[in-house]
Tab-separated table of C-alpha atoms in Angstrom:
chain	number	residue	atom	x	y	z
A	1	MET	CA	39.696	-3.785	-46.763
A	2	ASP	CA	36.177	-4.702	-45.687
A	3	ARG	CA	36.337	-7.818	-43.540
A	4	SER	CA	33.051	-9.558	-42.800
A	5	GLY	CA	33.817	-13.266	-43.147
A	6	VAL	CA	34.369	-16.040	-40.628
A	7	ALA	CA	37.506	-18.210	-40.583
A	8	ILE	CA	37.620	-21.535	-38.739
A	9	LEU	CA	40.896	-23.248	-37.936
A	10	GLY	CA	40.032	-26.871	-37.167
A	11	TYR	CA	37.275	-28.767	-38.960
A	12	GLY	CA	36.406	-31.522	-36.511
A	13	ARG	CA	32.935	-32.251	-35.183
A	14	PHE	CA	32.443	-28.818	-33.683
A	15	GLY	CA	34.284	-26.827	-36.351
A	16	SER	CA	32.161	-28.314	-39.130
A	17	ALA	CA	28.938	-27.791	-37.144
A	18	LEU	CA	29.916	-24.173	-36.481
A	19	ALA	CA	30.586	-23.655	-40.186
A	20	ASP	CA	27.065	-24.905	-40.944
A	21	LEU	CA	25.532	-22.397	-38.511
A	22	VAL	CA	27.589	-19.559	-39.971
A	23	GLU	CA	26.678	-20.449	-43.538
A	24	GLU	CA	22.994	-20.848	-42.671
A	25	ALA	CA	23.071	-17.316	-41.268
A	26	GLY	CA	24.264	-16.055	-44.647
A	27	LEU	CA	27.844	-15.241	-43.645
A	28	PRO	CA	30.877	-16.237	-45.725
A	29	VAL	CA	32.961	-18.957	-44.072
A	30	ARG	CA	36.334	-20.543	-44.798
A	31	ALA	CA	37.990	-23.432	-42.980
A	32	LEU	CA	41.408	-25.016	-42.737
A	33	ASP	CA	42.394	-28.371	-41.303
A	34	ILE	CA	45.618	-30.178	-42.157
A	35	ARG	CA	44.234	-33.594	-41.161
A	36	LEU	CA	40.508	-33.598	-41.899
A	37	THR	CA	38.620	-33.088	-45.133
A	38	VAL	CA	36.925	-29.724	-45.616
A	39	PRO	CA	34.229	-29.313	-48.322
A	40	GLU	CA	35.565	-27.572	-51.389
A	41	SER	CA	33.202	-24.607	-51.012
A	42	ARG	CA	34.792	-23.804	-47.644
A	43	ARG	CA	38.312	-25.170	-48.019
A	44	VAL	CA	41.486	-23.118	-48.148
A	45	ASP	CA	45.013	-24.468	-48.271
A	46	ASP	CA	46.933	-22.103	-46.030
A	47	ILE	CA	46.567	-19.539	-43.266
A	48	PRO	CA	46.894	-16.391	-45.450
A	49	HIS	CA	43.948	-17.546	-47.567
A	50	LEU	CA	42.055	-18.541	-44.418
A	51	LEU	CA	42.366	-15.048	-42.991
A	52	ALA	CA	41.750	-13.138	-46.224
A	53	ASP	CA	38.500	-11.143	-45.857
A	54	ALA	CA	37.887	-12.651	-42.404
A	55	ARG	CA	36.962	-10.544	-39.418
A	56	PHE	CA	36.277	-13.387	-36.982
A	57	VAL	CA	38.819	-16.180	-36.543
A	58	PHE	CA	37.675	-19.236	-34.600
A	59	LEU	CA	40.186	-21.661	-33.105
A	60	ALA	CA	38.236	-24.918	-33.107
A	61	THR	CA	41.185	-27.155	-32.296
A	62	PRO	CA	41.570	-29.501	-29.310
A	63	LEU	CA	42.839	-27.641	-26.269
A	64	GLY	CA	46.095	-29.596	-26.407
A	65	ALA	CA	46.775	-28.104	-29.839
A	66	PHE	CA	45.556	-24.610	-28.958
A	67	GLU	CA	48.941	-23.030	-28.219
A	68	ALA	CA	50.525	-24.361	-31.421
A	69	ALA	CA	47.531	-23.260	-33.493
A	70	LEU	CA	47.718	-19.783	-32.020
A	71	ARG	CA	51.453	-19.597	-32.782
A	72	SER	CA	50.826	-20.577	-36.389
A	73	LEU	CA	48.198	-17.848	-36.734
A	74	ARG	CA	50.035	-15.070	-34.929
A	75	PRO	CA	52.340	-13.828	-37.748
A	76	HIS	CA	49.335	-13.416	-40.042
A	77	LEU	CA	46.916	-11.750	-37.623
A	78	GLN	CA	46.113	-8.058	-37.770
A	79	SER	CA	44.253	-5.652	-35.517
A	80	SER	CA	41.231	-5.988	-37.812
A	81	HIS	CA	40.810	-9.659	-36.816
A	82	ILE	CA	39.044	-10.943	-33.706
A	83	VAL	CA	40.305	-14.317	-32.479
A	84	ILE	CA	37.736	-16.523	-30.706
A	85	ASP	CA	38.311	-19.776	-28.874
A	86	VAL	CA	35.584	-22.378	-28.264
A	87	ALA	CA	37.164	-24.571	-25.577
A	88	SER	CA	35.183	-26.097	-22.721
A	89	VAL	CA	37.466	-24.431	-20.170
A	90	LYS	CA	38.298	-20.762	-20.158
A	91	GLU	CA	41.125	-19.741	-17.829
A	92	ALA	CA	43.808	-21.547	-19.846
A	93	PRO	CA	42.803	-20.146	-23.290
A	94	VAL	CA	42.438	-16.649	-21.805
A	95	ALA	CA	45.952	-16.832	-20.372
A	96	GLU	CA	47.349	-18.105	-23.675
A	97	MET	CA	45.609	-15.466	-25.801
A	98	THR	CA	46.719	-12.757	-23.376
A	99	ARG	CA	50.348	-13.897	-23.770
A	100	ALA	CA	50.269	-14.399	-27.523
A	101	LEU	CA	47.989	-11.558	-28.628
A	102	GLY	CA	47.917	-9.062	-25.777
A	103	ASP	CA	46.215	-5.848	-26.823
A	104	GLU	CA	47.617	-5.943	-30.359
A	105	VAL	CA	45.087	-8.399	-31.810
A	106	PRO	CA	41.531	-8.432	-30.427
A	107	TRP	CA	40.458	-11.744	-28.878
A	108	VAL	CA	37.492	-13.148	-26.967
A	109	ALA	CA	37.082	-16.404	-25.060
A	110	SER	CA	33.823	-18.285	-25.562
A	111	HIS	CA	32.257	-21.631	-24.704
A	112	PRO	CA	29.374	-22.821	-26.891
A	113	LEU	CA	27.209	-24.956	-24.576
A	114	PHE	CA	26.139	-27.150	-27.466
A	115	GLY	CA	27.642	-29.519	-29.979
A	116	PRO	CA	26.861	-31.270	-33.251
A	117	SER	CA	24.280	-33.525	-31.583
A	118	SER	CA	22.400	-30.547	-30.164
A	119	ILE	CA	22.239	-29.003	-33.627
A	120	ALA	CA	21.199	-32.269	-35.307
A	121	LEU	CA	18.392	-32.712	-32.752
A	122	GLY	CA	17.089	-29.210	-33.401
A	123	GLU	CA	17.566	-28.160	-29.793
A	124	ARG	CA	17.005	-24.493	-29.067
A	125	PRO	CA	18.142	-22.154	-27.743
A	126	LEU	CA	21.800	-22.738	-28.507
A	127	ARG	CA	23.545	-21.096	-25.561
A	128	VAL	CA	27.045	-19.623	-25.502
A	129	VAL	CA	29.113	-18.218	-22.652
A	130	VAL	CA	31.273	-15.273	-23.697
A	131	CYS	CA	34.082	-14.165	-21.397
A	132	PRO	CA	34.824	-10.439	-21.796
A	133	ASN	CA	38.249	-9.298	-22.910
A	134	PRO	CA	39.182	-6.490	-20.494
A	135	LEU	CA	41.689	-5.145	-23.023
A	136	GLN	CA	39.151	-4.676	-25.850
A	137	ALA	CA	35.530	-4.219	-24.801
A	138	ALA	CA	34.397	-3.593	-28.379
A	139	SER	CA	35.579	-7.039	-29.490
A	140	THR	CA	33.369	-8.667	-26.840
A	141	ASP	CA	30.336	-6.807	-28.187
A	142	ALA	CA	31.202	-7.831	-31.748
A	143	VAL	CA	31.505	-11.515	-30.837
A	144	ARG	CA	28.259	-11.396	-28.909
A	145	CYS	CA	26.573	-9.921	-31.989
A	146	LEU	CA	28.081	-12.642	-34.191
A	147	TYR	CA	26.807	-15.445	-31.984
A	148	GLU	CA	23.345	-13.870	-31.896
A	149	THR	CA	23.413	-13.588	-35.687
A	150	ILE	CA	23.948	-17.343	-36.033
A	151	GLY	CA	21.040	-18.052	-33.674
A	152	CYS	CA	22.665	-18.319	-30.241
A	153	GLU	CA	21.638	-17.015	-26.848
A	154	VAL	CA	24.633	-15.336	-25.215
A	155	MET	CA	25.552	-15.190	-21.538
A	156	VAL	CA	28.499	-13.072	-20.379
A	157	GLN	CA	30.688	-14.376	-17.568
A	158	ASP	CA	34.289	-14.030	-16.468
A	159	ALA	CA	36.619	-16.974	-17.089
A	160	SER	CA	37.123	-17.979	-13.453
A	161	THR	CA	33.410	-18.055	-12.636
A	162	HIS	CA	32.779	-19.988	-15.844
A	163	ASP	CA	35.319	-22.655	-14.931
A	164	ARG	CA	33.981	-22.965	-11.374
A	165	VAL	CA	30.436	-23.454	-12.635
A	166	MET	CA	31.578	-25.945	-15.265
A	167	ALA	CA	33.502	-27.923	-12.627
A	168	GLN	CA	30.335	-28.257	-10.563
A	169	THR	CA	28.135	-29.147	-13.547
A	170	HIS	CA	29.863	-30.184	-16.775
A	171	ALA	CA	32.805	-31.977	-15.181
A	172	LEU	CA	30.722	-33.769	-12.535
A	173	ALA	CA	28.163	-34.903	-15.119
A	174	PHE	CA	30.980	-36.470	-17.165
A	175	PHE	CA	32.535	-37.941	-14.019
A	176	VAL	CA	29.295	-39.621	-12.926
A	177	ALA	CA	28.636	-40.856	-16.469
A	178	LYS	CA	32.146	-42.329	-16.670
A	179	GLY	CA	31.662	-44.196	-13.393
A	180	LEU	CA	28.295	-45.607	-14.394
A	181	LEU	CA	29.601	-46.673	-17.795
A	182	ASP	CA	32.650	-48.378	-16.284
A	183	MET	CA	30.317	-50.269	-13.927
A	184	GLY	CA	28.224	-51.385	-16.872
A	185	THR	CA	25.235	-49.572	-15.396
A	186	GLY	CA	24.868	-47.402	-18.446
A	187	ASP	CA	24.019	-50.364	-20.654
A	188	LYS	CA	20.424	-51.064	-21.606
A	189	GLN	CA	18.467	-52.317	-18.620
A	190	PRO	CA	15.302	-54.450	-18.861
A	191	PHE	CA	13.494	-51.911	-16.687
A	192	ALA	CA	14.336	-48.799	-14.681
A	193	PRO	CA	12.492	-46.214	-12.552
A	194	PRO	CA	12.134	-42.619	-13.794
A	195	SER	CA	14.998	-41.520	-11.519
A	196	PHE	CA	17.460	-43.719	-13.400
A	197	GLN	CA	15.947	-42.950	-16.795
A	198	ALA	CA	16.979	-39.324	-16.253
A	199	MET	CA	20.538	-40.476	-15.437
A	200	ALA	CA	20.526	-42.684	-18.535
A	201	ARG	CA	19.690	-39.633	-20.643
A	202	THR	CA	22.677	-37.837	-19.108
A	203	ILE	CA	24.939	-40.742	-20.062
A	204	GLU	CA	23.546	-40.719	-23.602
A	205	ALA	CA	24.084	-36.951	-23.890
A	206	VAL	CA	27.700	-37.289	-22.754
A	207	ARG	CA	28.407	-40.115	-25.183
A	208	SER	CA	26.748	-38.483	-28.183
A	209	ASP	CA	27.953	-34.932	-27.814
A	210	ALA	CA	31.354	-34.744	-26.187
A	211	GLY	CA	32.574	-37.988	-24.658
A	212	HIS	CA	36.025	-37.383	-26.162
A	213	LEU	CA	36.349	-34.257	-24.000
A	214	PHE	CA	36.462	-36.191	-20.726
A	215	LEU	CA	40.144	-35.627	-19.947
A	216	THR	CA	40.086	-31.996	-21.112
A	217	ILE	CA	37.163	-31.192	-18.845
A	218	GLN	CA	38.700	-33.031	-15.875
A	219	ARG	CA	42.373	-32.051	-16.186
A	220	ASP	CA	42.391	-28.637	-17.845
A	221	ASN	CA	39.748	-27.072	-15.635
A	222	GLY	CA	41.627	-26.080	-12.506
A	223	TYR	CA	38.524	-26.446	-10.345
A	224	SER	CA	37.455	-29.935	-11.461
A	225	SER	CA	39.725	-31.788	-9.032
A	226	GLU	CA	38.230	-29.913	-6.089
A	227	ALA	CA	34.703	-30.640	-7.337
A	228	ARG	CA	35.428	-34.365	-7.793
A	229	ARG	CA	37.004	-34.569	-4.345
A	230	ALA	CA	34.012	-32.898	-2.687
A	231	PHE	CA	31.642	-35.172	-4.596
A	232	LEU	CA	33.512	-38.330	-3.615
A	233	GLU	CA	33.696	-37.186	0.014
A	234	ALA	CA	29.930	-36.619	0.048
A	235	LEU	CA	29.309	-40.067	-1.452
A	236	GLY	CA	31.813	-41.654	0.938
A	237	SER	CA	30.115	-40.046	3.922
A	238	ALA	CA	26.716	-41.297	2.789
A	239	HIS	CA	28.159	-44.771	2.179
A	240	HIS	CA	29.692	-44.966	5.673
A	241	GLN	CA	26.457	-43.763	7.285
A	242	ILE	CA	24.483	-46.427	5.425
A	243	GLU	CA	26.953	-49.148	6.407
A	244	ALA	CA	26.940	-48.052	10.054
A	245	TRP	CA	23.170	-47.690	10.243
A	246	GLY	CA	21.742	-49.240	13.395
A	247	GLU	CA	18.297	-49.640	14.776
A	248	LYS	CA	16.489	-46.319	14.488
A	249	PRO	CA	12.817	-45.394	14.409
A	250	ALA	CA	11.174	-45.871	11.016
A	251	GLY	CA	11.430	-42.743	8.909
A	252	ASP	CA	14.246	-41.264	11.016
A	253	ALA	CA	16.967	-41.222	8.378
A	254	GLY	CA	18.548	-38.011	9.600
A	255	ALA	CA	21.328	-36.801	7.300
A	256	LEU	CA	20.509	-39.570	4.822
A	257	ASP	CA	17.160	-38.021	3.990
A	258	ILE	CA	16.941	-36.500	0.495
A	259	PRO	CA	14.826	-33.312	0.625
A	260	ASN	CA	11.626	-33.618	-1.359
A	261	LEU	CA	10.204	-30.993	-3.706
A	262	GLY	CA	7.496	-29.885	-1.326
A	263	GLY	CA	4.930	-27.748	-3.116
A	264	GLN	CA	6.726	-28.210	-6.446
A	265	ALA	CA	6.114	-31.967	-6.490
A	266	PRO	CA	3.777	-32.873	-9.387
A	267	GLU	CA	1.117	-34.267	-7.061
A	268	SER	CA	1.038	-30.955	-5.162
A	269	ARG	CA	0.534	-28.786	-8.236
A	270	ALA	CA	-2.774	-27.841	-9.814
A	271	PRO	CA	-3.757	-29.869	-12.919
A	272	GLY	CA	-4.112	-26.649	-14.908
A	273	GLU	CA	-0.504	-25.726	-14.139
A	274	LEU	CA	0.693	-29.155	-15.290
A	275	LEU	CA	-1.340	-28.812	-18.504
A	276	GLU	CA	0.309	-25.445	-19.160
A	277	GLU	CA	3.695	-27.087	-18.698
A	278	CYS	CA	2.767	-29.873	-21.136
A	279	ASP	CA	1.628	-27.344	-23.716
A	280	ARG	CA	4.863	-25.373	-23.395
A	281	GLU	CA	6.775	-28.602	-23.963
A	282	LEU	CA	4.634	-29.324	-27.039
A	283	ILE	CA	5.505	-25.891	-28.433
A	284	ARG	CA	9.205	-26.551	-27.820
A	285	LEU	CA	8.922	-29.889	-29.621
A	286	ILE	CA	7.152	-28.287	-32.587
A	287	ALA	CA	9.890	-25.652	-32.773
A	288	ARG	CA	12.548	-28.355	-32.559
A	289	ARG	CA	10.802	-30.327	-35.313
A	290	ALA	CA	10.798	-27.218	-37.502
A	291	GLN	CA	14.555	-26.831	-36.973
A	292	ILE	CA	15.160	-30.436	-38.039
A	293	ALA	CA	12.873	-30.005	-41.074
A	294	ARG	CA	14.815	-26.925	-42.175
A	295	ARG	CA	18.086	-28.775	-41.724
A	296	ALA	CA	16.775	-31.749	-43.746
A	297	ASP	CA	15.692	-29.402	-46.504
A	298	ARG	CA	19.085	-27.687	-46.563
A	299	VAL	CA	21.042	-30.898	-46.922
A	300	GLY	CA	18.700	-32.188	-49.587
A	301	GLU	CA	17.192	-35.056	-47.599
A	302	VAL	CA	13.693	-36.289	-48.382
A	303	SER	CA	11.729	-35.405	-45.247
A	304	GLY	CA	8.368	-36.718	-46.468
A	305	GLU	CA	6.530	-33.827	-44.855
A	306	ALA	CA	5.935	-31.292	-47.591
A	307	PRO	CA	2.311	-30.871	-48.718
A	308	ARG	CA	3.698	-30.666	-52.248
A	309	ASP	CA	4.036	-34.478	-52.043
A	310	PRO	CA	0.477	-35.691	-51.286
A	311	ALA	CA	1.399	-39.392	-51.308
A	312	GLY	CA	4.247	-38.868	-48.865
A	313	GLU	CA	2.071	-36.766	-46.587
A	314	ARG	CA	-0.695	-39.387	-46.568
A	315	ALA	CA	1.788	-42.103	-45.600
A	316	LEU	CA	3.218	-39.908	-42.864
A	317	LEU	CA	-0.219	-39.137	-41.420
A	318	ASP	CA	-1.156	-42.824	-41.536
A	319	ARG	CA	1.862	-43.628	-39.365
A	320	ARG	CA	0.806	-40.946	-36.892
A	321	ARG	CA	-2.698	-42.440	-36.787
A	322	SER	CA	-1.215	-45.819	-35.878
A	323	TRP	CA	0.852	-44.237	-33.113
A	324	ALA	CA	-2.271	-42.507	-31.792
A	325	ALA	CA	-4.104	-45.842	-31.679
A	326	GLN	CA	-1.310	-47.338	-29.570
A	327	HIS	CA	-2.025	-44.667	-26.940
A	328	ASP	CA	-5.836	-44.906	-27.149
A	329	LEU	CA	-6.079	-41.463	-28.739
A	330	GLU	CA	-8.569	-40.343	-31.365
A	331	GLU	CA	-6.743	-41.144	-34.604
A	332	GLU	CA	-8.333	-38.501	-36.833
A	333	ALA	CA	-7.889	-35.760	-34.240
A	334	VAL	CA	-4.177	-36.596	-33.964
A	335	ALA	CA	-3.878	-36.703	-37.769
A	336	GLN	CA	-5.394	-33.216	-37.964
A	337	VAL	CA	-2.878	-31.947	-35.417
A	338	PHE	CA	0.001	-33.346	-37.467
A	339	ALA	CA	-1.454	-31.965	-40.681
A	340	ALA	CA	-1.347	-28.525	-39.043
A	341	VAL	CA	2.252	-29.153	-37.931
A	342	LEU	CA	3.168	-30.071	-41.516
A	343	ARG	CA	1.597	-26.865	-42.811
A	344	SER	CA	3.582	-24.912	-40.243
A	345	SER	CA	6.806	-26.662	-41.292
A	346	ASP	CA	6.099	-26.028	-44.942
A	347	ALA	CA	5.469	-22.351	-44.261
A	348	SER	CA	8.733	-22.199	-42.315
A	349	LEU	CA	10.632	-23.743	-45.228
A	350	ARG	CA	9.119	-21.255	-47.664
A	351	GLY	CA	9.894	-18.374	-45.318
């Protein structure tokens, strides 16, 4: 039997977003969830129908339900399937799939470094970490190819290194965000310097994309406790040094100094280099806008940007002119830029 489809067990926020990416890539997708509603075009009622014609089988369940989900699948899995997990930690799923599937059913551990919010915002590239299965090298290549087919950029890393990196980055970002939120610091402030605005964006990203994963990231990653402890010790040391600070020459902060950027500080860089950076960011924003426009078109929303609707386009360009005026920019020049962006979006939709 020719198996080319994708099966998804678990249709929560990530499972449904993954199904959208798969379908947009032109691959058949089926999904099963005993608690959540699955659209009729993707819904199946039991595991045998879920796995029929499927080559790739995603477990998009919470990590706490992973073992039970794998047990429910196991009697129906064959060597022609490839089981893929999408958890935020990797050592635990790898150990569980090794125990339950061994070398009889191909499996690959993966961690998509994006979520539904990233997709809705049109962010690209969508990055995925794939952890090789030492028992079946071919399955790793197949999963990498699948992720690339649905528009992802793939990085290959072993499970232990993945979890160590995530403890130092993912887990600490959530930990800091949790502390700031519990202090009330994450609430809207009447004003804030750029340094805090960047932290506020981190808090917003945590809340919008994966705030419900806090305990999973902290407790199920075996390296997170060590990372939190080291972080708290560093903060505690800085706190004690500040409290014990005596009379010292001005500017002699010693270990309390934060290293500056040196030659990479904006004021040290050539204006032409900064302009290049701005233009690259503009290109990324145009690409992101095109992604959102394609998504709006797919779900049947009225985007108001198609040249086929002259009245809607005129209204849209008028709003852009008003925004340009607020920034003392030439209104007609800005309108021409957006007219070109609209033509580009329209061409993308037709293509």
